[in-house]
Coordinates of C-alpha atoms (C1' of nucleotides) in Angstrom, one line a residue:
Chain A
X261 CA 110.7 126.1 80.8
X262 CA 112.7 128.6 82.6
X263 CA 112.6 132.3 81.9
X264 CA 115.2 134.5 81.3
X265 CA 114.3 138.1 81.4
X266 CA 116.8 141.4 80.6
X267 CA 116.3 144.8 82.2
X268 CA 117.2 147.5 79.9
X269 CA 118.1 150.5 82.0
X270 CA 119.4 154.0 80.8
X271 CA 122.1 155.1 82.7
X272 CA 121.8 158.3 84.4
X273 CA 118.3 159.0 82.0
X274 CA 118.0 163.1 82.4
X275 CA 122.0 164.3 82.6
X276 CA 122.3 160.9 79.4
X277 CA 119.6 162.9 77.7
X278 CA 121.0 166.8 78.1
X279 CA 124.3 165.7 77.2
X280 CA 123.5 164.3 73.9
X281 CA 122.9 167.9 72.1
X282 CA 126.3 168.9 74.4
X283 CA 128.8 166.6 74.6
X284 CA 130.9 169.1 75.7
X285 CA 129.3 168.4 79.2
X286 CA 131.1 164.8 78.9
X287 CA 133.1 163.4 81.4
X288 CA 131.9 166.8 83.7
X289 CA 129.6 166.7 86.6
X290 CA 125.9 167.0 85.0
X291 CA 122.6 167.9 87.5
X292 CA 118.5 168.0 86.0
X293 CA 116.9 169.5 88.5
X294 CA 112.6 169.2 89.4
X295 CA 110.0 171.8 88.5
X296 CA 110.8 174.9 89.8
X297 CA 114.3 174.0 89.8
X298 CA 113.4 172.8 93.3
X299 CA 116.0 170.3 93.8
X300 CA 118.4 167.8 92.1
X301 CA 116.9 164.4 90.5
X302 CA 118.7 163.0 88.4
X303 CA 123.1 163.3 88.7
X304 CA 125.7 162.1 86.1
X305 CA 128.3 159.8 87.0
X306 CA 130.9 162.7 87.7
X307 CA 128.1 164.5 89.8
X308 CA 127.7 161.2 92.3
X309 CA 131.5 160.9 92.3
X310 CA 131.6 164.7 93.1
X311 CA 129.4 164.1 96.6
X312 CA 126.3 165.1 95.4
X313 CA 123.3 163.8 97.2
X314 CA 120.1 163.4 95.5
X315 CA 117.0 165.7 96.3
X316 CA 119.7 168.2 97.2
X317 CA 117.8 171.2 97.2
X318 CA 119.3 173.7 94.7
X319 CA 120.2 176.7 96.6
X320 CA 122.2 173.9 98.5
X321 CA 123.9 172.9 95.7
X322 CA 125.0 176.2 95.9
X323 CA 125.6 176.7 99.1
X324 CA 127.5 173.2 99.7
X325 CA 129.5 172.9 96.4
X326 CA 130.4 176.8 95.3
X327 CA 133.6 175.9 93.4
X328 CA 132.1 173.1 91.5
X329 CA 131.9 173.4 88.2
X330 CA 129.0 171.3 87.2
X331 CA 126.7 171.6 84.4
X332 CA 122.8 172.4 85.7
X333 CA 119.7 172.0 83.6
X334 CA 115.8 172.2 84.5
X335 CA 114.0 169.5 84.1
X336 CA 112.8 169.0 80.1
X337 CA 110.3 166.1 79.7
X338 CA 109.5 166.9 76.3
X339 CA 113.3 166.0 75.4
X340 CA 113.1 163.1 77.6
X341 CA 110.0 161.6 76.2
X342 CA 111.6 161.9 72.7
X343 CA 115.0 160.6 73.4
X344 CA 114.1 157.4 75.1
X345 CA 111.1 156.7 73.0
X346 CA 113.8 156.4 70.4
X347 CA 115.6 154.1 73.0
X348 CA 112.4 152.1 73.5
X349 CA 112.0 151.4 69.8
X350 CA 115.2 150.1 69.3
X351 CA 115.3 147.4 72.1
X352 CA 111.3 146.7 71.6
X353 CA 112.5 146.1 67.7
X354 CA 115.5 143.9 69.3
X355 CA 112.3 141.6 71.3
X356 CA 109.1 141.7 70.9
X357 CA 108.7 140.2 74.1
X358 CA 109.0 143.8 75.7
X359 CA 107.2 145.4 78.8
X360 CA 108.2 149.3 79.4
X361 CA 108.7 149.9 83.2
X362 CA 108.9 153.5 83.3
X363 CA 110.3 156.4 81.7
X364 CA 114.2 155.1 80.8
X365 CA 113.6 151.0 81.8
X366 CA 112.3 148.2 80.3
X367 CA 111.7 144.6 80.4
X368 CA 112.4 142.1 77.9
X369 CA 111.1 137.9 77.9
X370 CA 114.1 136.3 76.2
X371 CA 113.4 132.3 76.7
X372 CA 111.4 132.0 73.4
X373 CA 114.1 133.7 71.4
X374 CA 116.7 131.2 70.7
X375 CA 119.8 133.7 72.0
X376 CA 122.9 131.7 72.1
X377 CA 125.3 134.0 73.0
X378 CA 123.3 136.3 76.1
X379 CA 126.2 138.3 76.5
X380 CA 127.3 139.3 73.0
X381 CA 123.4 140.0 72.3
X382 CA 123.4 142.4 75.2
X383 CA 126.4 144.0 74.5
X384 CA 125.8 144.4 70.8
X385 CA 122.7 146.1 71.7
X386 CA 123.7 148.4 73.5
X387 CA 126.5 149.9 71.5
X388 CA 123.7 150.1 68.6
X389 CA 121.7 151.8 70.9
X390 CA 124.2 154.3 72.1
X391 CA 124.8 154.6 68.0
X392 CA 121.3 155.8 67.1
X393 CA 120.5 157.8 69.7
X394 CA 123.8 158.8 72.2
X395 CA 121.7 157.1 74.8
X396 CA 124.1 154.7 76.9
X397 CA 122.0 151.5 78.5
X398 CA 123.3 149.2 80.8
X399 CA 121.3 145.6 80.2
X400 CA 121.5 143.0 83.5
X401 CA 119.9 139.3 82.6
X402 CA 118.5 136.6 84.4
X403 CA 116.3 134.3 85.6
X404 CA 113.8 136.7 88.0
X405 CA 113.2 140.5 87.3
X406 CA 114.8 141.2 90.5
X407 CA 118.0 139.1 89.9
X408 CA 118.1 141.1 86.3
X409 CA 118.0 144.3 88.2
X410 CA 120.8 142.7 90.5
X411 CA 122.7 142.0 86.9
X412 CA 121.9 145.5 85.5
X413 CA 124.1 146.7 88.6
X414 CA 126.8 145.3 88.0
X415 CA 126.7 146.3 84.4
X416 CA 126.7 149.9 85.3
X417 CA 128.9 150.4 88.2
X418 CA 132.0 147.9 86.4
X419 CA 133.2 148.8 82.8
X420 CA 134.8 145.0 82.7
X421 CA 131.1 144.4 82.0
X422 CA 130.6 146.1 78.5
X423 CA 127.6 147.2 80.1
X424 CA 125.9 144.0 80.6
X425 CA 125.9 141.4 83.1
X426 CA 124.3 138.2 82.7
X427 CA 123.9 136.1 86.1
X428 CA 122.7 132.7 85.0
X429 CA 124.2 130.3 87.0
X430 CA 123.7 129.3 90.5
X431 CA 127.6 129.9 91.6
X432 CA 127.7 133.1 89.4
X433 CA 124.0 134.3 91.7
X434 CA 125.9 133.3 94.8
X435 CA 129.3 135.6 93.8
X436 CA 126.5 138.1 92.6
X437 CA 124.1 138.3 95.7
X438 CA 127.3 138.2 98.7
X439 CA 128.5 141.4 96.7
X440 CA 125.3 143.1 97.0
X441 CA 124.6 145.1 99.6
X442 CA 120.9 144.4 100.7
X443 CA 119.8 147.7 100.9
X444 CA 120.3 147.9 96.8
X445 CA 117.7 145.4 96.0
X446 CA 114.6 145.8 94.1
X447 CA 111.8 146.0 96.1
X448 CA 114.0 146.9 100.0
X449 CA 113.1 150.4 100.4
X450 CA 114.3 152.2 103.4
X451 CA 112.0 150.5 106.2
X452 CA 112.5 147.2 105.4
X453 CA 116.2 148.1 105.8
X454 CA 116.2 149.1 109.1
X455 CA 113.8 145.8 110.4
X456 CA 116.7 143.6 108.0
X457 CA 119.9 145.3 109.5
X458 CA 118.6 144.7 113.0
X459 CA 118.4 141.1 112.5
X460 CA 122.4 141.5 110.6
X461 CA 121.3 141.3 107.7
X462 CA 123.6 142.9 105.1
X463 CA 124.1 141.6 101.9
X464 CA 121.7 140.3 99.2
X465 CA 122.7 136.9 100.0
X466 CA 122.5 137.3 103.9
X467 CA 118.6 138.0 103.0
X468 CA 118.0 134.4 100.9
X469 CA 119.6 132.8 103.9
X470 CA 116.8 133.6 106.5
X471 CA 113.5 131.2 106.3
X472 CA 110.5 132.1 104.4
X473 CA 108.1 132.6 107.1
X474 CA 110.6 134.9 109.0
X475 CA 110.3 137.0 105.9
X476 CA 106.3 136.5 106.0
X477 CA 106.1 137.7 109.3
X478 CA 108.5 140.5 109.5
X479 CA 107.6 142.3 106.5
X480 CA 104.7 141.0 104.1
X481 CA 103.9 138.8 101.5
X482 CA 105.5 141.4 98.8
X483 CA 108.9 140.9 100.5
X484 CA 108.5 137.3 100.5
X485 CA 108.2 137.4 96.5
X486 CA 111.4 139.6 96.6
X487 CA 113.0 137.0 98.7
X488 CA 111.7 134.4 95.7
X489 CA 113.3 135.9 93.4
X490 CA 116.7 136.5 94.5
X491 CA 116.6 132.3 94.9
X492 CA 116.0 131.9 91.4
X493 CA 111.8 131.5 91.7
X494 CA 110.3 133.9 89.0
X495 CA 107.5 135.5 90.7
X496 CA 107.2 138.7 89.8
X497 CA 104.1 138.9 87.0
X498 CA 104.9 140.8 84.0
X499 CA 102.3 143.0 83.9
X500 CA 100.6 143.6 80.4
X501 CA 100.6 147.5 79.3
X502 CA 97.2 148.5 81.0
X503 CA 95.6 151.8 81.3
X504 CA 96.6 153.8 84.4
X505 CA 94.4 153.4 87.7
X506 CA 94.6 156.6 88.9
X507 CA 96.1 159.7 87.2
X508 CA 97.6 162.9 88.7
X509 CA 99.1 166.0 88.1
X510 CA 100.4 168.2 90.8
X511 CA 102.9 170.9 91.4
X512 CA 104.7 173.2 94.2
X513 CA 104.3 176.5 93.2
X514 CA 107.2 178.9 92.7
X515 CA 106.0 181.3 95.2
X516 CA 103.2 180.7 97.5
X517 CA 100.1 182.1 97.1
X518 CA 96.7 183.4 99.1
X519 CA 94.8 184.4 96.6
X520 CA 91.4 182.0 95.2
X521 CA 91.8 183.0 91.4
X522 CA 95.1 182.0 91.3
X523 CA 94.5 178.8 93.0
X524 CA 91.7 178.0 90.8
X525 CA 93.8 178.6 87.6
X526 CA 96.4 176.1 89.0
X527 CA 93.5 173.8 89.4
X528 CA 92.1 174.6 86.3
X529 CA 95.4 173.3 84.6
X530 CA 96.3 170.2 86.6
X531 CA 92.8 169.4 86.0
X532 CA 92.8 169.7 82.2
X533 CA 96.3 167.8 81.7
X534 CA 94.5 165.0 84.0
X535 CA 91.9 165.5 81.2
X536 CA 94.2 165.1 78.1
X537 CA 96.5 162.1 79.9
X538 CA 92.9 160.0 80.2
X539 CA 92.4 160.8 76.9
X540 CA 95.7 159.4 75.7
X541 CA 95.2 156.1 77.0
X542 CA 91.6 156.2 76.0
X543 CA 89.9 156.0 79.4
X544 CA 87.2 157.9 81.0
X545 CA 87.2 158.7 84.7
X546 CA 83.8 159.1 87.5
X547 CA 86.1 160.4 90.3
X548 CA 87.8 164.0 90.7
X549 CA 90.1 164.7 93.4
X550 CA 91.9 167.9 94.2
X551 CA 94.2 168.9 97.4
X552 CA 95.7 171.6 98.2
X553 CA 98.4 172.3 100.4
X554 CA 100.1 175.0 102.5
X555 CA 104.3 175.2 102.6
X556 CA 105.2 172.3 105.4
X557 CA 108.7 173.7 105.3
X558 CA 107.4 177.3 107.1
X559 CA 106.4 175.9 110.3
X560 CA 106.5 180.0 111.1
X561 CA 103.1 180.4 108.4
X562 CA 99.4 178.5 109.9
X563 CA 99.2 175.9 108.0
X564 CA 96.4 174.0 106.1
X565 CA 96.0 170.9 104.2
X566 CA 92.5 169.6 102.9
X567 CA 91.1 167.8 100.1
X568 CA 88.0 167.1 97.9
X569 CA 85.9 164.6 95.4
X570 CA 83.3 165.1 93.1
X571 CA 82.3 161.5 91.1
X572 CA 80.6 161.6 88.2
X573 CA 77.2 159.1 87.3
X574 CA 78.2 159.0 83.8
X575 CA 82.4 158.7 83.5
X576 CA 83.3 161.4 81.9
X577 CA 87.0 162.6 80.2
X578 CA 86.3 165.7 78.8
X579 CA 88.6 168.7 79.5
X580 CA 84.8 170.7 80.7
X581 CA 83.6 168.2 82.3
X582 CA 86.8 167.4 84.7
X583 CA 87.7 170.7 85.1
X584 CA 84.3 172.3 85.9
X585 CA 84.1 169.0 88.4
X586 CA 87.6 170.1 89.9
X587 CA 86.8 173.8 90.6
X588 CA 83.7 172.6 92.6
X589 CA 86.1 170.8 94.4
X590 CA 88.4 173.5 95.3
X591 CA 85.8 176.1 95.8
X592 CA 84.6 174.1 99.3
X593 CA 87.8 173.3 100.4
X594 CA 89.7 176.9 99.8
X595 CA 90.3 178.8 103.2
X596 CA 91.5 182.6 103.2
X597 CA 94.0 183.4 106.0
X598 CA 96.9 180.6 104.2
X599 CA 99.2 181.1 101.8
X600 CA 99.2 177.9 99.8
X601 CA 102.5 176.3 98.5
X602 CA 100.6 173.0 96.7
X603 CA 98.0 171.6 94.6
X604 CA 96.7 168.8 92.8
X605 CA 94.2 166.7 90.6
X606 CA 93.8 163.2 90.7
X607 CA 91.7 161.8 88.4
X608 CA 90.3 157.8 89.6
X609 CA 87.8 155.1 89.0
X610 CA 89.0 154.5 85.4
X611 CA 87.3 152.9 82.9
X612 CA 87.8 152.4 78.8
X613 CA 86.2 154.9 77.1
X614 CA 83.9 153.0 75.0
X615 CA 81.0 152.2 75.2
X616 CA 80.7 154.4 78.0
X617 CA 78.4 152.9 80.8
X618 CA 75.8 155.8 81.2
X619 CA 73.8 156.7 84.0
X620 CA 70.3 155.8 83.9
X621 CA 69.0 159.3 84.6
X622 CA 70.9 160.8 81.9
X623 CA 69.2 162.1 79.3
X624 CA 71.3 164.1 77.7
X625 CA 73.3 161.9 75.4
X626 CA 73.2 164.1 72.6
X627 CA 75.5 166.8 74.3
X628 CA 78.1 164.2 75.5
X629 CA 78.0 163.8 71.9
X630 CA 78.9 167.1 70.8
X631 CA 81.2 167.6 73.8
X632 CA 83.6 165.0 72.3
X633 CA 83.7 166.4 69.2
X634 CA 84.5 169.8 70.4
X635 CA 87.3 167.9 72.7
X636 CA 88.4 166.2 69.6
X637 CA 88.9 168.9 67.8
X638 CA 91.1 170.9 70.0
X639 CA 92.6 167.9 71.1
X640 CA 93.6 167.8 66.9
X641 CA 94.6 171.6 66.8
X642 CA 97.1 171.7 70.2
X643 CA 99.0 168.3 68.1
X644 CA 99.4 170.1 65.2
X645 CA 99.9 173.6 67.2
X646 CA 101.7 172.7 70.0
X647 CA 100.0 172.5 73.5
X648 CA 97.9 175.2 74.9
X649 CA 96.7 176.9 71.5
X650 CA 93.8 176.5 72.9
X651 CA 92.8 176.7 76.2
X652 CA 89.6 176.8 78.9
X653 CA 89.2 180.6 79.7
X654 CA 89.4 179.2 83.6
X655 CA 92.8 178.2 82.3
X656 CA 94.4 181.8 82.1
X657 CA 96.5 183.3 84.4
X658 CA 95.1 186.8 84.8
X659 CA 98.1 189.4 84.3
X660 CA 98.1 192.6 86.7
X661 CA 101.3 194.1 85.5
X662 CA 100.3 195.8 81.6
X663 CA 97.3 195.4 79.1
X664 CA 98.5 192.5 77.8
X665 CA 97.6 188.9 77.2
X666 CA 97.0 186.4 79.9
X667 CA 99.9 184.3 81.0
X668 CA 100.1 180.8 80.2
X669 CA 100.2 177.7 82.1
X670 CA 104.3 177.4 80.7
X671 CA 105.0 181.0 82.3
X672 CA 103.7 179.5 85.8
X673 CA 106.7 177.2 86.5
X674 CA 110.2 178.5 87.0
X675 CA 113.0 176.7 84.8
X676 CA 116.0 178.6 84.4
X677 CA 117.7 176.4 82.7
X678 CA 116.0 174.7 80.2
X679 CA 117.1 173.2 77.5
X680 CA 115.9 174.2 73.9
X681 CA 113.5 171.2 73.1
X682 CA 115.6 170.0 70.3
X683 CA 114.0 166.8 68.6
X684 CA 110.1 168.0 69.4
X685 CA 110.0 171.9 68.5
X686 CA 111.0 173.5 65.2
X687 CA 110.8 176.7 67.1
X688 CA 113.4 175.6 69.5
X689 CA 115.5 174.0 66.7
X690 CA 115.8 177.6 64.8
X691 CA 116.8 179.4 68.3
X692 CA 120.0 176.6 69.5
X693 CA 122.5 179.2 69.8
Chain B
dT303 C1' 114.3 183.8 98.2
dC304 C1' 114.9 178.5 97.3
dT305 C1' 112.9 172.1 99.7
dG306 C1' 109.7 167.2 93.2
dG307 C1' 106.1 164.5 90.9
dG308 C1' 103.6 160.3 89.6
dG309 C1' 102.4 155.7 90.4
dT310 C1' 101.2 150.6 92.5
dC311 C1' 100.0 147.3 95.9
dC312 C1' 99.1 145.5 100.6
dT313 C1' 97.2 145.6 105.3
dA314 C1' 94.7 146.7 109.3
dG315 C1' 90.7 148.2 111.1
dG316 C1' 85.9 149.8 111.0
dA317 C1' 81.2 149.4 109.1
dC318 C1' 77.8 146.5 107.9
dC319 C1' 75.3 142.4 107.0
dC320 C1' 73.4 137.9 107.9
Chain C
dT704 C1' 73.4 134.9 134.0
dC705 C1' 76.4 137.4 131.4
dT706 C1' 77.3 140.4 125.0
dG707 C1' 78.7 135.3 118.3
dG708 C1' 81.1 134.8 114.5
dG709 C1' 82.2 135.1 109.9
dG710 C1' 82.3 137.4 105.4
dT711 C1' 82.7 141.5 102.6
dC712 C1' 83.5 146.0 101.4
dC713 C1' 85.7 150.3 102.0
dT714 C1' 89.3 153.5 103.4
dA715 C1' 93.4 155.4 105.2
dG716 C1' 97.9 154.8 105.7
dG717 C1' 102.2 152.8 104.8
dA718 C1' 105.5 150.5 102.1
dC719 C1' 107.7 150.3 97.7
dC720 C1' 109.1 151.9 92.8
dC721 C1' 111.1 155.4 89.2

DNA sequence: TCTGGGGTCCTAGGACCC
DNA sequence: TCTGGGGTCCTAGGACCC
């Protein structure tokens, strides 16, 4: 039987998200920007219309667009996470056949579902959606994932659509594909772009015209799939929900920085959010990875780039244990003389957490023991709490200025313009102005 | 002054073994 | 006279995605 799959996409995720607790920010040019208000990653509608580019770095935006009056927020994954968790819900409520693809997209199997009308079901959902949550989707349908994506497209950039596109026909995949610019399809990044344009190839359809093994050889045997599915030939496995291979947490620093206790504390974070991410999804790690990095952009500054792994006999995924592991790490790879712009944890080689295969040499099974309960128990008191309640004292940002407290992890990451966390934080709720 | 973060998969080449 | 060949594993790097 043949498949037909829908890709359920939000539109513009970050500026969709800010703009439902201020609609007066509809129909105006809306920016998110990355951590440290770095640069711009996610634009409104008005904001692409308006010239900006993404990864435009801020003070650019600045600099290149002074008379613009656009609406600028940091980035606010709390908010985010909420909002299209709600989203996911819905459409996951709407088919059970449902694989999330990332943060604001999501797959759906409809062949076993007995759909008659594609097009009003699509278009239904979506104004329930929008409804419940303010979220607007765009839903593109097919035969392959990639021609979906193709669909979903069309749903967003033509309001004729309703804001969802169904290609199921071969003439209606031909119109689709010669109006779609090569360059826009799922799984053609930027390299295979310049190989395909060499040989005039433009358009989606252009691409399906050349001969399988001329794809083979030019590119690889991903490209070749890609090139399957834009013919109609589902090839694309729908992958089930599994664990995360690798995990990382890493961050640009707002300033740079020279000094080792410093450094370690950054470590000391990335390394215990690595921790409670592998906890999440119920996994245990024997591999800890950290790099650090100096500012590539000041060529003007030496600059110094090096990395580190400690593995682990007996997987581990306790916040001690990974952390302790990462500041090994970052002890033999820290040089004085830089100023350091950049670091990271990765945390690899994951397993399920139970039963845990041990190492043969470990004798010491009764303090794993207690280890997870401790973990489990300040795992329970930063839910109920809110994060960082409790933290590792290798974890605090030493103050110099005052007597007072340590700084926090939060305090270490500039966001100017945050929005109040208004569906997570009670706190927050009490302050919206 | 300011330039993001987090993933996956494939491939080529080297090391090593028989 | 004249340096095999094939398999496997590992790793780094490159490509793509959101």
């Amino acid at each position: 039987m043949k498949k037909i799959y829908a890709i359920f996409d939000c539109d513009n995720c970050y500026c969709s998200c800010e703009r439902v607790f201020r609609p007066d920010l509809n129909g105006k040019p809306v920016v998110v920007l990355s951590n440290n208000d770095g640069c711009v990653v996610a634009r409104s509608k008005e904001a692409k219309a308006a010239g900006i580019p993404a990864g435009l770095p801020y003070f650019q935006l600045r600099e290149k667009f002074p008379n613009l009056d656009v609406g600028v927020f940091s980035s606010n994954y709390e908010l985010y996470g909420d909002l299209t968790a709600r989203v996911m819900d819905i459409i996951r409520d709407a088919c059970p056949y449902f694989y999330r693809y990332s943060i604001d997209e999501a797959f759906c199997e409809l062949s076993r579902m007995n759909i008659k009308d594609l097009k009003k079901w699509g278009e239904d959902l979506h104004k329930k959606i929008l409804q419940w949550t303010g979220i607007p989707v765009s839903i593109g349908i097919a035969e392959t994932k990639t021609l979906a994506k193709c669909a979903d497209r069309y749903a967003k950039d033509y309001p004729g659509y309703h804001h969802c596109c169904v290609i199921d026909t071969d003439e209606k995949r031909e119109k689709a594909l010669k109006g779609f610019p090569v360059k826009e399809v799922w799984g053609i990044g930027r390299r295979y772009l310049e190989r395909l344009e060499r040989d005039d190839i433009h358009t989606a359809w252009d691409f399906t015209q050349v001969g399988r093994s001329w794809v083979h050889s030019a590119f690889n045997i991903v490209a070749v799939r890609t090139w399957e599915e834009l013919q109609g030939i589902d090839c694309i496995p729908t992958e089930e929900m599994t664990a995360r291979k690798s995990i990382c947490t890493s961050r640009s620093f707002p300033g740079m920085t020279d000094d080792f206790t410093t450094l370690r504390t950054h470590v000391s974070n990335y390394a215990a959010r690595c921790a409670e991410k592998l906890r999440r999804q119920h996994s245990v790690c024997s591999l800890v990875t950290v790099f650090i990095d100096t500012n590539h952009f000041r060529q003007d500054l030496p600059q110094y780039g090096n990395g580190s792994s400690k593995s682990f006999l007996t997987p581990v995924n306790s916040t001690q244990e990974i952390v302790s592991g990462a500041l090994e790490c970052v002890q033999k790879i820290f040089r004085t003389g830089y100023k350091y712009k950049r670091a990271g944890v990765i945390v690899s080689c994951i397993d399920k957490e139970s039963p845990v295969q041990t190492d043969f040499f470990d004798y010491d099974a009764s303090r794993r023991e207690k280890l997870k309960r401790l973990t489990a128990a300040v795992d329970n008191i930063n839910k109920v709490n809110g994060s960082e309640t409790i933290v590792l004292g290798s974890q605090q940002y030493t103050r110099k200025e005052g007597k007072g407290k340590a700084g926090s992890f939060r305090d270490a990451i500039k966001h100017d313009f945050r929005s109040p966390n208004y569906t997570t934080r009670w706190q927050d709720i009490l302050t919206v102005k």
